[in-house]
Amino acid sequence: MPPSQPLIRRETWLAWLLAAPFTLMLLGLLVAPFLSIAIKSFSGSSSFGLPFLGGADGIVGLQPTTAHYVAILTEPHNQQVILVTLAISAVVATLLTLIGIGTGYYMARRPGLAPTISAIVTYPSLAPAVTIIFAILWFMAPTGPVNHILFQQLELIDEPLQFTGTFTAIVLGDLALFSTLAVRMMASLFEMIEPALEDASSSLGATFRQTFLSIVLPLAAPGLAAVWVFIFIRTMVAYVAALVLGGGAKGIVVLPLEIFSRIQSLGISGSMAQICAFAVVLATITLLGRAVYLAIVRRAFRDRLQGEIL
Amino acid sequence: MTTLAPTIPAPAAAAPRSVLPPFRWLFPATTVGLILFILLPPITLLSLSVNDRFDLVWGIFPHGISFDLYRESGPAILRSVADSMRIALPTVVVCFLVGLPVAYALVRLRFPGRGLLAELVNLPLVFPPIVLAFGLMQIFKQGPLSGTSPWVAIVLGHAVVSLPFMIQPIIAALQRVDVSVEDAARSLGAGPLRAFATTVLPVIMPSVLTGVALVFARSISDFEITLLLTTPEISTMPIAIYQAFESGSTRLGAAVAMATNVFAVAVIVILEIAVRRLRWW
């Protein structure tokens, strides 16, 4: 008779024991608050605080409603915020995909120069994001280099360019912040494509342009899609660029900044449940984006695409 | 069986000369453009911080060098560096103590829920920081942990978002370590902790240091979570930079920004050099 198996294997106990501090931390500080935020987002109660986290109302006093989500989708200001956020994320992801193709391919095929380029491109991920954004703000300010050259030196424009509070300002800020990610992921992607394929193509008479457009790019296409989605979701949740370059409440407002502003004005004009609904919408969009990214990476690369940890 | 006959390219017909630059120039041109885009704004900020007046030559170069602003803002800079270190160092320790066991479990053990745990490890990477900070704000300011020190709240907030930066390099390193080395130590009488500490830990140390550098960089750069959890007594480097610029003093902000940048980048470069030396040994 075989010896009786324990109900839960020793290895399982050990594994979950080792993972317990991490699991408790994640559940307690991220998952539980988010569930509470999600519950509150369906609440008609105007009380402050979150259910089970110090708030007055629990499940019983919830007064369920979808009014906050309806308001997000129907009020013109909210629609504008969501559309602008999606548009900025799409433009940044597209531009960084194109820039990433150029620089990432150059790095992958120039191993001698790659470490130097990589060190420079890594700077935005090492320095505090606030510095990068304020540097861009100064660079484009009325007294900064761009206006100095265009307006004072070359006299190409009649008055200094107004930069803060524009769509372009936030796009440029996010481009700087996420360029490290895009370039590193693209370099990793092009390193996976055998240079021998390009040699074979050129030995058969194809020009560099033909080889790149009809051999390299099609092979890299799933990776390009993965990088695009990854940059898109990272830009969706970023708000430092919008906070500094967006021009305040009357300028360009993105979804995370809208949440931040409403938190700041909570108790004066904000509604707790409305903030929670905004938070759920933002988290849902980014988690869906993450699912799409994982699906592409697992299908096309078996998780070999590196760089996202930056 | 088909064979590939050597193909001799036919002489190309004289094509009309294009006004566009050659296609292959796009790649170095994009790279140079990106490097200028990344470097020029901080260089002008640096010029502004050491310039002896407000305007710059061509908006880029200083007229004369002066370190007066650094001397004036020295105490504020030192305070923000100290505050950032008081948060970043405990964050690194928490991430190491919490992250190492998870990485070990994910690589060495087979158990139900392993796939879910592996996915949870990456969750803080994509979760919106503003939503995370909002939840933490509720817990630490009004909820069950409302008596907690704001320092502890910020450290825990930073640790949650930084954990993947510690766990992922350790996972990658553990996957390369032969499990039989640890088994051999166990068969010679070493306990599990001693076997791990004497055979595995020295081998994965470069990756642990990489994790330390990444977590440190994430923590000292954090603005979004700190901004919602901070109190007037805490002024980390990003908060100090933000406040200096918001107060309208661009040159002072530039000095604070550049001094803290030099510190942040120097620490990370030193860690990176240590990683390379350890790998070499």
Short mmCIF file of N, CA and C in Angstrom, two decimals, chain A residues 9 11-12 14-16 18-19 21-23 25-26 28-30 33-34 37 49-50 53-54 99 101-103 105-106 117 120-121 123-124 126-128 130-131 134-136 138-139 143 145 148-149 153 172 175-176 179 183 203-204 208-209 212 233 237-240 243 256 259-260 263-264 272 275-276 279 282-283 286-287 290 294 298 308-310, chain B residues 7 23-24 27-28 30-31 34-35 37-42 44-45 48 54 56 58-60 94 98 101-102 104-105 108-113 117 119-132 134-140 142-144 156 159-160 163-165 167-168 214 221 223-224 227-228 238 241-242 245 250 257-258 261 265 268:
data_model
loop_
_atom_site.label_atom_id
_atom_site.label_comp_id
_atom_site.label_asym_id
_atom_site.label_seq_id
_atom_site.Cartn_x
_atom_site.Cartn_y
_atom_site.Cartn_z
N ARG A 9 1.15 19.49 -0.32
CA ARG A 9 2.55 19.06 -0.33
C ARG A 9 3.44 20.04 0.43
N GLU A 11 6.27 21.21 -0.42
CA GLU A 11 6.82 22.22 -1.32
C GLU A 11 5.86 23.40 -1.49
N THR A 12 4.55 23.07 -1.53
CA THR A 12 3.53 24.13 -1.67
C THR A 12 3.52 25.02 -0.43
N LEU A 14 5.96 25.50 1.65
CA LEU A 14 7.20 26.28 1.69
C LEU A 14 7.13 27.46 0.73
N ALA A 15 6.62 27.18 -0.47
CA ALA A 15 6.55 28.23 -1.49
C ALA A 15 5.68 29.40 -1.01
N TRP A 16 4.51 29.08 -0.50
CA TRP A 16 3.61 30.16 -0.09
C TRP A 16 4.10 30.85 1.19
N LEU A 18 7.32 31.38 1.75
CA LEU A 18 8.33 32.32 1.23
C LEU A 18 7.68 33.53 0.57
N ALA A 19 6.56 33.27 -0.09
CA ALA A 19 5.89 34.36 -0.82
C ALA A 19 4.96 35.18 0.08
N PRO A 21 5.27 37.32 2.74
CA PRO A 21 5.46 38.77 2.96
C PRO A 21 5.09 39.59 1.72
N PHE A 22 5.52 39.08 0.53
CA PHE A 22 5.20 39.80 -0.71
C PHE A 22 3.69 39.82 -0.93
N THR A 23 3.07 38.65 -0.79
CA THR A 23 1.64 38.55 -1.05
C THR A 23 0.84 39.46 -0.11
N MET A 25 1.91 42.12 1.44
CA MET A 25 2.18 43.52 1.11
C MET A 25 1.35 43.97 -0.10
N LEU A 26 1.35 43.11 -1.12
CA LEU A 26 0.63 43.47 -2.34
C LEU A 26 -0.88 43.51 -2.10
N GLY A 28 -2.43 43.89 0.82
CA GLY A 28 -2.80 44.92 1.79
C GLY A 28 -2.66 46.34 1.27
N LEU A 29 -1.63 46.57 0.44
CA LEU A 29 -1.35 47.95 0.05
C LEU A 29 -1.79 48.29 -1.38
N LEU A 30 -2.10 47.27 -2.17
CA LEU A 30 -2.50 47.57 -3.55
C LEU A 30 -3.87 46.96 -3.89
N PRO A 33 -6.93 48.08 -1.22
CA PRO A 33 -7.40 49.46 -1.45
C PRO A 33 -8.10 49.62 -2.80
N PHE A 34 -7.58 48.91 -3.84
CA PHE A 34 -8.23 49.07 -5.14
C PHE A 34 -9.63 48.47 -5.14
N ILE A 37 -11.76 50.93 -3.51
CA ILE A 37 -12.02 52.04 -4.45
C ILE A 37 -13.10 51.64 -5.45
N GLY A 49 -14.01 58.79 2.73
CA GLY A 49 -13.44 57.52 3.18
C GLY A 49 -13.88 56.38 2.29
N LEU A 50 -13.09 55.30 2.35
CA LEU A 50 -13.38 54.13 1.52
C LEU A 50 -13.99 53.03 2.39
N LEU A 53 -11.93 50.73 4.86
CA LEU A 53 -10.63 51.38 5.09
C LEU A 53 -10.83 52.70 5.83
N GLY A 54 -11.69 52.66 6.83
CA GLY A 54 -11.90 53.85 7.64
C GLY A 54 -13.11 54.65 7.23
N ILE A 99 10.98 56.38 -33.37
CA ILE A 99 12.32 56.73 -32.89
C ILE A 99 13.06 55.47 -32.43
N ILE A 101 12.66 52.45 -33.52
CA ILE A 101 13.11 51.66 -34.67
C ILE A 101 14.46 52.20 -35.15
N GLY A 102 14.54 53.53 -35.30
CA GLY A 102 15.78 54.14 -35.79
C GLY A 102 16.96 53.88 -34.87
N THR A 103 16.79 54.24 -33.59
CA THR A 103 17.92 54.14 -32.66
C THR A 103 18.16 52.68 -32.24
N TYR A 105 17.58 49.90 -33.90
CA TYR A 105 18.22 49.14 -34.99
C TYR A 105 19.69 49.55 -35.10
N TYR A 106 19.94 50.86 -34.99
CA TYR A 106 21.33 51.34 -35.09
C TYR A 106 22.19 50.74 -33.97
N ILE A 117 25.67 54.80 -26.53
CA ILE A 117 24.30 55.29 -26.80
C ILE A 117 23.38 54.86 -25.66
N ILE A 120 23.75 57.04 -22.58
CA ILE A 120 23.11 58.37 -22.72
C ILE A 120 21.59 58.25 -22.65
N VAL A 121 21.08 57.25 -23.36
CA VAL A 121 19.62 57.10 -23.43
C VAL A 121 19.04 56.67 -22.08
N TYR A 123 19.83 57.96 -19.25
CA TYR A 123 19.78 59.10 -18.33
C TYR A 123 18.34 59.44 -17.87
N PRO A 124 17.35 59.53 -18.78
CA PRO A 124 16.01 59.90 -18.30
C PRO A 124 15.40 58.91 -17.31
N LEU A 126 17.23 57.39 -14.99
CA LEU A 126 17.99 57.49 -13.74
C LEU A 126 17.69 58.79 -13.00
N ALA A 127 17.59 59.88 -13.74
CA ALA A 127 17.37 61.18 -13.11
C ALA A 127 15.90 61.30 -12.70
N PRO A 128 15.63 62.07 -11.62
CA PRO A 128 14.23 62.29 -11.25
C PRO A 128 13.44 62.87 -12.44
N VAL A 130 11.04 64.76 -12.58
CA VAL A 130 10.73 66.19 -12.44
C VAL A 130 11.84 67.03 -13.09
N THR A 131 13.09 66.58 -12.95
CA THR A 131 14.21 67.32 -13.54
C THR A 131 14.09 67.36 -15.05
N PHE A 134 11.23 69.71 -16.03
CA PHE A 134 11.54 71.13 -15.84
C PHE A 134 12.60 71.58 -16.84
N ALA A 135 13.53 70.68 -17.19
CA ALA A 135 14.55 71.03 -18.18
C ALA A 135 13.88 71.34 -19.53
N ILE A 136 12.89 70.52 -19.90
CA ILE A 136 12.17 70.77 -21.16
C ILE A 136 11.36 72.07 -21.06
N TRP A 138 12.11 74.71 -19.31
CA TRP A 138 13.04 75.83 -19.47
C TRP A 138 13.50 75.95 -20.92
N PHE A 139 13.77 74.80 -21.55
CA PHE A 139 14.27 74.78 -22.93
C PHE A 139 13.30 75.48 -23.88
N THR A 143 12.23 82.67 -22.53
CA THR A 143 13.65 83.08 -22.48
C THR A 143 14.59 81.90 -22.72
N PRO A 145 16.35 78.49 -24.86
CA PRO A 145 17.14 78.44 -26.10
C PRO A 145 16.31 78.46 -27.39
N HIS A 148 14.97 81.88 -27.88
CA HIS A 148 16.12 82.76 -28.00
C HIS A 148 16.64 82.74 -29.44
N ILE A 149 16.76 81.53 -29.98
CA ILE A 149 17.32 81.40 -31.33
C ILE A 149 16.29 81.84 -32.39
N GLN A 153 17.56 85.76 -32.09
CA GLN A 153 18.74 85.69 -32.96
C GLN A 153 18.37 85.69 -34.45
N LEU A 172 6.06 66.10 -25.80
CA LEU A 172 7.53 66.18 -25.72
C LEU A 172 8.03 65.71 -24.35
N LEU A 175 7.74 62.00 -24.25
CA LEU A 175 8.75 61.41 -25.16
C LEU A 175 10.08 61.28 -24.44
N ALA A 176 10.46 62.34 -23.72
CA ALA A 176 11.74 62.31 -23.01
C ALA A 176 11.71 61.25 -21.91
N SER A 179 11.67 57.54 -23.49
CA SER A 179 12.56 57.18 -24.60
C SER A 179 13.49 56.02 -24.22
N VAL A 183 13.73 52.69 -26.63
CA VAL A 183 14.98 52.37 -27.33
C VAL A 183 15.54 51.03 -26.84
N SER A 203 23.05 40.02 -50.55
CA SER A 203 23.86 39.26 -51.51
C SER A 203 23.02 38.85 -52.72
N LEU A 204 21.69 38.85 -52.53
CA LEU A 204 20.80 38.52 -53.66
C LEU A 204 20.41 39.79 -54.44
N PHE A 208 19.55 48.23 -49.30
CA PHE A 208 19.36 48.28 -47.84
C PHE A 208 17.91 48.60 -47.51
N ARG A 209 17.35 49.55 -48.26
CA ARG A 209 15.95 49.95 -48.00
C ARG A 209 15.01 48.76 -48.22
N PHE A 212 15.46 46.22 -45.40
CA PHE A 212 14.90 46.67 -44.12
C PHE A 212 13.37 46.61 -44.14
N ILE A 233 0.51 52.29 -22.48
CA ILE A 233 -0.04 52.17 -21.12
C ILE A 233 0.83 52.91 -20.10
N VAL A 237 -0.64 56.37 -17.62
CA VAL A 237 -0.67 56.53 -16.16
C VAL A 237 0.26 57.63 -15.67
N ALA A 238 1.03 58.26 -16.59
CA ALA A 238 2.00 59.27 -16.16
C ALA A 238 1.34 60.64 -16.06
N TYR A 239 1.72 61.40 -15.03
CA TYR A 239 1.12 62.74 -14.97
C TYR A 239 2.11 63.85 -14.62
N VAL A 240 3.40 63.52 -14.47
CA VAL A 240 4.37 64.57 -14.14
C VAL A 240 4.45 65.60 -15.26
N LEU A 243 1.39 67.70 -15.27
CA LEU A 243 1.32 68.58 -14.11
C LEU A 243 2.17 69.83 -14.32
N PRO A 256 -4.83 60.87 -15.22
CA PRO A 256 -4.22 60.81 -13.88
C PRO A 256 -4.16 62.18 -13.21
N ILE A 259 -7.51 62.99 -11.74
CA ILE A 259 -7.69 62.31 -10.45
C ILE A 259 -6.91 63.07 -9.37
N PHE A 260 -5.66 63.45 -9.68
CA PHE A 260 -4.83 64.17 -8.72
C PHE A 260 -5.50 65.49 -8.30
N ILE A 263 -8.43 64.85 -6.06
CA ILE A 263 -8.00 64.48 -4.71
C ILE A 263 -7.61 65.74 -3.94
N GLN A 264 -6.89 66.66 -4.61
CA GLN A 264 -6.45 67.89 -3.95
C GLN A 264 -7.63 68.74 -3.52
N MET A 272 -15.86 61.87 -3.50
CA MET A 272 -15.02 60.69 -3.30
C MET A 272 -15.38 59.58 -4.29
N ILE A 275 -14.13 60.31 -7.81
CA ILE A 275 -12.69 60.06 -7.95
C ILE A 275 -12.44 58.56 -8.11
N CYS A 276 -13.16 57.77 -7.29
CA CYS A 276 -12.98 56.32 -7.35
C CYS A 276 -13.36 55.78 -8.74
N ALA A 279 -10.59 56.49 -11.03
CA ALA A 279 -9.46 55.59 -10.75
C ALA A 279 -9.69 54.21 -11.36
N LEU A 282 -9.21 54.36 -15.17
CA LEU A 282 -7.78 54.41 -15.53
C LEU A 282 -7.11 53.05 -15.33
N ALA A 283 -7.38 52.43 -14.17
CA ALA A 283 -6.76 51.12 -13.89
C ALA A 283 -7.24 50.07 -14.88
N THR A 286 -5.46 50.47 -18.25
CA THR A 286 -4.05 50.05 -18.23
C THR A 286 -3.92 48.54 -18.05
N LEU A 287 -4.79 47.94 -17.25
CA LEU A 287 -4.69 46.48 -17.06
C LEU A 287 -5.09 45.75 -18.35
N ARG A 290 -2.14 45.96 -20.53
CA ARG A 290 -1.13 45.00 -20.09
C ARG A 290 -1.47 43.58 -20.62
N LEU A 294 0.91 41.34 -22.95
CA LEU A 294 1.36 39.99 -22.59
C LEU A 294 0.98 38.97 -23.67
N ARG A 298 3.88 36.83 -25.40
CA ARG A 298 3.91 35.38 -25.19
C ARG A 298 3.75 34.64 -26.50
N GLU A 308 11.37 45.94 -20.23
CA GLU A 308 10.26 46.57 -19.55
C GLU A 308 10.58 46.87 -18.09
N ILE A 309 11.57 46.20 -17.54
CA ILE A 309 11.88 46.42 -16.14
C ILE A 309 12.38 47.84 -15.90
N LEU A 310 12.93 48.46 -16.95
CA LEU A 310 13.35 49.85 -16.80
C LEU A 310 12.13 50.70 -16.61
N THR B 7 24.25 34.27 -57.34
CA THR B 7 23.59 35.30 -58.15
C THR B 7 24.49 36.50 -58.29
N PHE B 23 18.60 56.19 -47.44
CA PHE B 23 17.72 55.60 -46.42
C PHE B 23 18.49 55.20 -45.17
N ARG B 24 19.72 54.67 -45.36
CA ARG B 24 20.45 54.16 -44.20
C ARG B 24 20.88 55.29 -43.25
N PHE B 27 18.92 56.06 -39.64
CA PHE B 27 19.17 55.42 -38.34
C PHE B 27 20.16 56.22 -37.49
N PRO B 28 21.35 56.57 -38.03
CA PRO B 28 22.23 57.42 -37.21
C PRO B 28 21.63 58.81 -36.98
N THR B 30 18.43 59.59 -36.58
CA THR B 30 17.46 59.48 -35.49
C THR B 30 18.19 59.40 -34.15
N THR B 31 19.28 58.62 -34.14
CA THR B 31 20.03 58.43 -32.89
C THR B 31 20.62 59.75 -32.42
N LEU B 34 17.86 62.01 -31.12
CA LEU B 34 17.38 61.59 -29.80
C LEU B 34 18.38 61.98 -28.72
N ILE B 35 19.67 61.77 -29.00
CA ILE B 35 20.69 62.12 -28.00
C ILE B 35 20.66 63.62 -27.70
N PHE B 37 18.08 65.58 -28.07
CA PHE B 37 16.81 65.85 -27.38
C PHE B 37 16.91 65.49 -25.89
N ILE B 38 17.65 64.42 -25.59
CA ILE B 38 17.79 64.00 -24.19
C ILE B 38 18.79 64.88 -23.45
N LEU B 39 19.89 65.24 -24.11
CA LEU B 39 20.97 65.93 -23.39
C LEU B 39 20.85 67.45 -23.35
N LEU B 40 20.34 68.06 -24.44
CA LEU B 40 20.37 69.52 -24.49
C LEU B 40 19.57 70.21 -23.37
N PRO B 41 18.31 69.78 -23.10
CA PRO B 41 17.59 70.48 -22.03
C PRO B 41 18.31 70.42 -20.67
N PRO B 42 18.79 69.25 -20.19
CA PRO B 42 19.51 69.27 -18.91
C PRO B 42 20.80 70.10 -18.97
N THR B 44 21.27 72.87 -20.66
CA THR B 44 20.90 74.29 -20.49
C THR B 44 20.51 74.58 -19.05
N LEU B 45 19.89 73.58 -18.39
CA LEU B 45 19.53 73.75 -16.98
C LEU B 45 20.80 73.86 -16.14
N LEU B 48 22.28 77.26 -16.65
CA LEU B 48 21.49 78.25 -15.91
C LEU B 48 21.90 78.25 -14.43
N PHE B 54 20.74 85.85 -15.28
CA PHE B 54 19.62 85.02 -15.72
C PHE B 54 19.74 84.57 -17.17
N LEU B 56 21.28 83.47 -20.88
CA LEU B 56 22.40 82.64 -21.32
C LEU B 56 22.81 83.04 -22.74
N TRP B 58 23.04 82.50 -26.36
CA TRP B 58 22.22 81.67 -27.25
C TRP B 58 21.20 80.83 -26.47
N GLY B 59 20.95 81.23 -25.25
CA GLY B 59 20.00 80.47 -24.44
C GLY B 59 20.55 79.15 -23.95
N ILE B 60 21.83 78.89 -24.24
CA ILE B 60 22.41 77.58 -23.90
C ILE B 60 23.65 77.69 -23.01
N VAL B 94 13.73 46.67 2.42
CA VAL B 94 12.42 45.99 2.39
C VAL B 94 12.28 45.18 1.11
N VAL B 98 11.84 41.14 1.12
CA VAL B 98 10.55 40.62 0.64
C VAL B 98 10.71 39.96 -0.73
N PRO B 101 12.89 35.97 -1.19
CA PRO B 101 12.15 34.71 -1.00
C PRO B 101 11.16 34.42 -2.14
N VAL B 102 10.48 35.46 -2.64
CA VAL B 102 9.51 35.24 -3.74
C VAL B 102 10.24 34.75 -4.98
N TYR B 104 13.03 33.18 -5.15
CA TYR B 104 13.49 31.80 -4.93
C TYR B 104 12.32 30.82 -5.12
N ALA B 105 11.18 31.14 -4.52
CA ALA B 105 10.01 30.25 -4.64
C ALA B 105 9.61 30.10 -6.11
N ARG B 108 12.65 27.96 -7.93
CA ARG B 108 13.06 26.64 -7.45
C ARG B 108 11.90 25.70 -7.11
N LEU B 109 10.73 26.24 -6.83
CA LEU B 109 9.65 25.38 -6.33
C LEU B 109 8.49 25.31 -7.33
N ARG B 110 7.81 24.15 -7.31
CA ARG B 110 6.62 23.96 -8.16
C ARG B 110 5.41 23.88 -7.23
N PHE B 111 4.44 24.74 -7.43
CA PHE B 111 3.30 24.78 -6.49
C PHE B 111 2.08 25.36 -7.19
N PRO B 112 0.89 25.00 -6.71
CA PRO B 112 -0.32 25.57 -7.32
C PRO B 112 -0.36 27.09 -7.09
N GLY B 113 -0.71 27.84 -8.12
CA GLY B 113 -0.80 29.30 -8.01
C GLY B 113 0.49 29.98 -8.42
N LEU B 117 1.13 33.98 -9.07
CA LEU B 117 2.12 34.73 -8.29
C LEU B 117 3.11 35.43 -9.23
N GLU B 119 2.57 36.53 -12.16
CA GLU B 119 1.91 37.68 -12.77
C GLU B 119 1.73 38.81 -11.76
N LEU B 120 1.45 38.43 -10.48
CA LEU B 120 1.29 39.46 -9.44
C LEU B 120 2.58 40.24 -9.23
N VAL B 121 3.72 39.56 -9.45
CA VAL B 121 5.02 40.23 -9.27
C VAL B 121 5.12 41.45 -10.18
N ASN B 122 4.56 41.35 -11.38
CA ASN B 122 4.66 42.46 -12.34
C ASN B 122 3.55 43.50 -12.20
N LEU B 123 2.55 43.19 -11.37
CA LEU B 123 1.39 44.09 -11.27
C LEU B 123 1.78 45.54 -10.92
N PRO B 124 2.68 45.76 -9.94
CA PRO B 124 3.00 47.17 -9.61
C PRO B 124 3.65 47.94 -10.75
N LEU B 125 4.23 47.21 -11.72
CA LEU B 125 4.86 47.89 -12.86
C LEU B 125 3.86 48.64 -13.71
N VAL B 126 2.66 48.09 -13.82
CA VAL B 126 1.67 48.69 -14.72
C VAL B 126 0.53 49.37 -14.00
N PHE B 127 0.40 49.13 -12.70
CA PHE B 127 -0.72 49.72 -11.97
C PHE B 127 -0.53 51.24 -11.89
N PRO B 128 -1.56 52.03 -12.18
CA PRO B 128 -1.38 53.50 -12.19
C PRO B 128 -0.88 54.01 -10.83
N PRO B 129 0.26 54.70 -10.79
CA PRO B 129 0.79 55.19 -9.51
C PRO B 129 -0.18 56.10 -8.76
N ILE B 130 -0.95 56.88 -9.51
CA ILE B 130 -1.88 57.81 -8.84
C ILE B 130 -2.98 57.04 -8.10
N VAL B 131 -3.41 55.91 -8.68
CA VAL B 131 -4.45 55.09 -8.03
C VAL B 131 -3.86 54.40 -6.80
N LEU B 132 -2.64 53.89 -6.95
CA LEU B 132 -1.95 53.27 -5.82
C LEU B 132 -1.77 54.29 -4.70
N PHE B 134 -3.45 57.01 -4.14
CA PHE B 134 -4.76 57.38 -3.59
C PHE B 134 -5.20 56.34 -2.55
N GLY B 135 -5.04 55.06 -2.88
CA GLY B 135 -5.39 53.98 -1.94
C GLY B 135 -4.53 54.05 -0.69
N LEU B 136 -3.22 54.28 -0.87
CA LEU B 136 -2.31 54.36 0.28
C LEU B 136 -2.65 55.56 1.16
N MET B 137 -3.02 56.66 0.49
CA MET B 137 -3.39 57.87 1.23
C MET B 137 -4.58 57.59 2.15
N GLN B 138 -5.54 56.83 1.63
CA GLN B 138 -6.72 56.51 2.43
C GLN B 138 -6.34 55.62 3.61
N ILE B 139 -5.47 54.61 3.35
CA ILE B 139 -5.07 53.69 4.41
C ILE B 139 -4.29 54.43 5.50
N PHE B 140 -3.32 55.26 5.08
CA PHE B 140 -2.40 55.85 6.05
C PHE B 140 -2.88 57.17 6.64
N GLN B 142 -6.53 58.08 6.75
CA GLN B 142 -7.85 57.98 7.37
C GLN B 142 -8.21 56.56 7.76
N GLY B 143 -7.49 55.58 7.23
CA GLY B 143 -7.90 54.19 7.40
C GLY B 143 -7.27 53.51 8.59
N PRO B 144 -7.12 52.19 8.49
CA PRO B 144 -6.67 51.40 9.65
C PRO B 144 -5.25 51.72 10.10
N LEU B 156 6.81 52.28 2.46
CA LEU B 156 5.98 51.15 2.01
C LEU B 156 5.43 51.38 0.61
N ALA B 159 8.22 50.84 -1.74
CA ALA B 159 8.58 49.41 -1.79
C ALA B 159 7.62 48.64 -2.70
N VAL B 160 6.32 48.95 -2.59
CA VAL B 160 5.34 48.22 -3.41
C VAL B 160 5.63 48.42 -4.90
N LEU B 163 9.19 46.71 -5.96
CA LEU B 163 9.47 45.27 -5.81
C LEU B 163 9.82 44.55 -7.11
N PRO B 164 9.09 44.81 -8.22
CA PRO B 164 9.46 44.09 -9.47
C PRO B 164 10.90 44.37 -9.90
N PHE B 165 11.41 45.56 -9.58
CA PHE B 165 12.77 45.92 -9.98
C PHE B 165 13.81 45.10 -9.22
N ILE B 167 12.88 41.89 -7.83
CA ILE B 167 12.56 40.47 -8.04
C ILE B 167 13.01 39.98 -9.42
N GLN B 168 12.78 40.78 -10.45
CA GLN B 168 13.07 40.30 -11.82
C GLN B 168 14.55 39.99 -12.04
N LEU B 214 18.36 49.52 -9.28
CA LEU B 214 17.07 49.86 -9.90
C LEU B 214 16.06 50.35 -8.87
N SER B 221 13.74 58.79 -7.47
CA SER B 221 13.10 59.56 -8.56
C SER B 221 11.61 59.75 -8.33
N PHE B 223 8.04 60.75 -7.65
CA PHE B 223 7.38 62.03 -7.40
C PHE B 223 5.89 61.79 -7.15
N GLU B 224 5.31 60.90 -7.96
CA GLU B 224 3.86 60.76 -7.99
C GLU B 224 3.29 60.21 -6.67
N LEU B 227 4.27 62.70 -3.57
CA LEU B 227 3.51 63.96 -3.54
C LEU B 227 2.21 63.82 -2.75
N LEU B 228 1.54 62.67 -2.84
CA LEU B 228 0.27 62.49 -2.14
C LEU B 228 0.46 62.07 -0.69
N PRO B 238 12.92 65.03 -5.58
CA PRO B 238 11.94 65.51 -6.57
C PRO B 238 10.97 66.55 -6.00
N ILE B 241 12.83 69.87 -5.82
CA ILE B 241 12.97 70.46 -7.16
C ILE B 241 11.64 71.10 -7.58
N TYR B 242 10.56 70.35 -7.39
CA TYR B 242 9.22 70.82 -7.78
C TYR B 242 8.89 72.12 -7.03
N PHE B 245 10.98 75.16 -8.30
CA PHE B 245 10.48 75.71 -9.57
C PHE B 245 9.11 76.37 -9.40
N THR B 250 13.53 79.96 -10.97
CA THR B 250 14.01 79.00 -11.96
C THR B 250 15.48 78.63 -11.75
N ALA B 257 18.03 70.96 -8.82
CA ALA B 257 17.84 69.84 -9.75
C ALA B 257 19.18 69.24 -10.16
N MET B 258 20.12 70.09 -10.51
CA MET B 258 21.41 69.58 -11.00
C MET B 258 22.21 68.90 -9.89
N ASN B 261 20.63 65.64 -9.20
CA ASN B 261 20.86 64.74 -10.35
C ASN B 261 22.24 64.12 -10.30
N VAL B 265 22.71 60.12 -10.09
CA VAL B 265 23.39 59.40 -11.17
C VAL B 265 24.71 58.81 -10.66
N ILE B 268 24.14 55.57 -8.72
CA ILE B 268 23.75 54.45 -9.58
C ILE B 268 24.92 53.98 -10.43
#
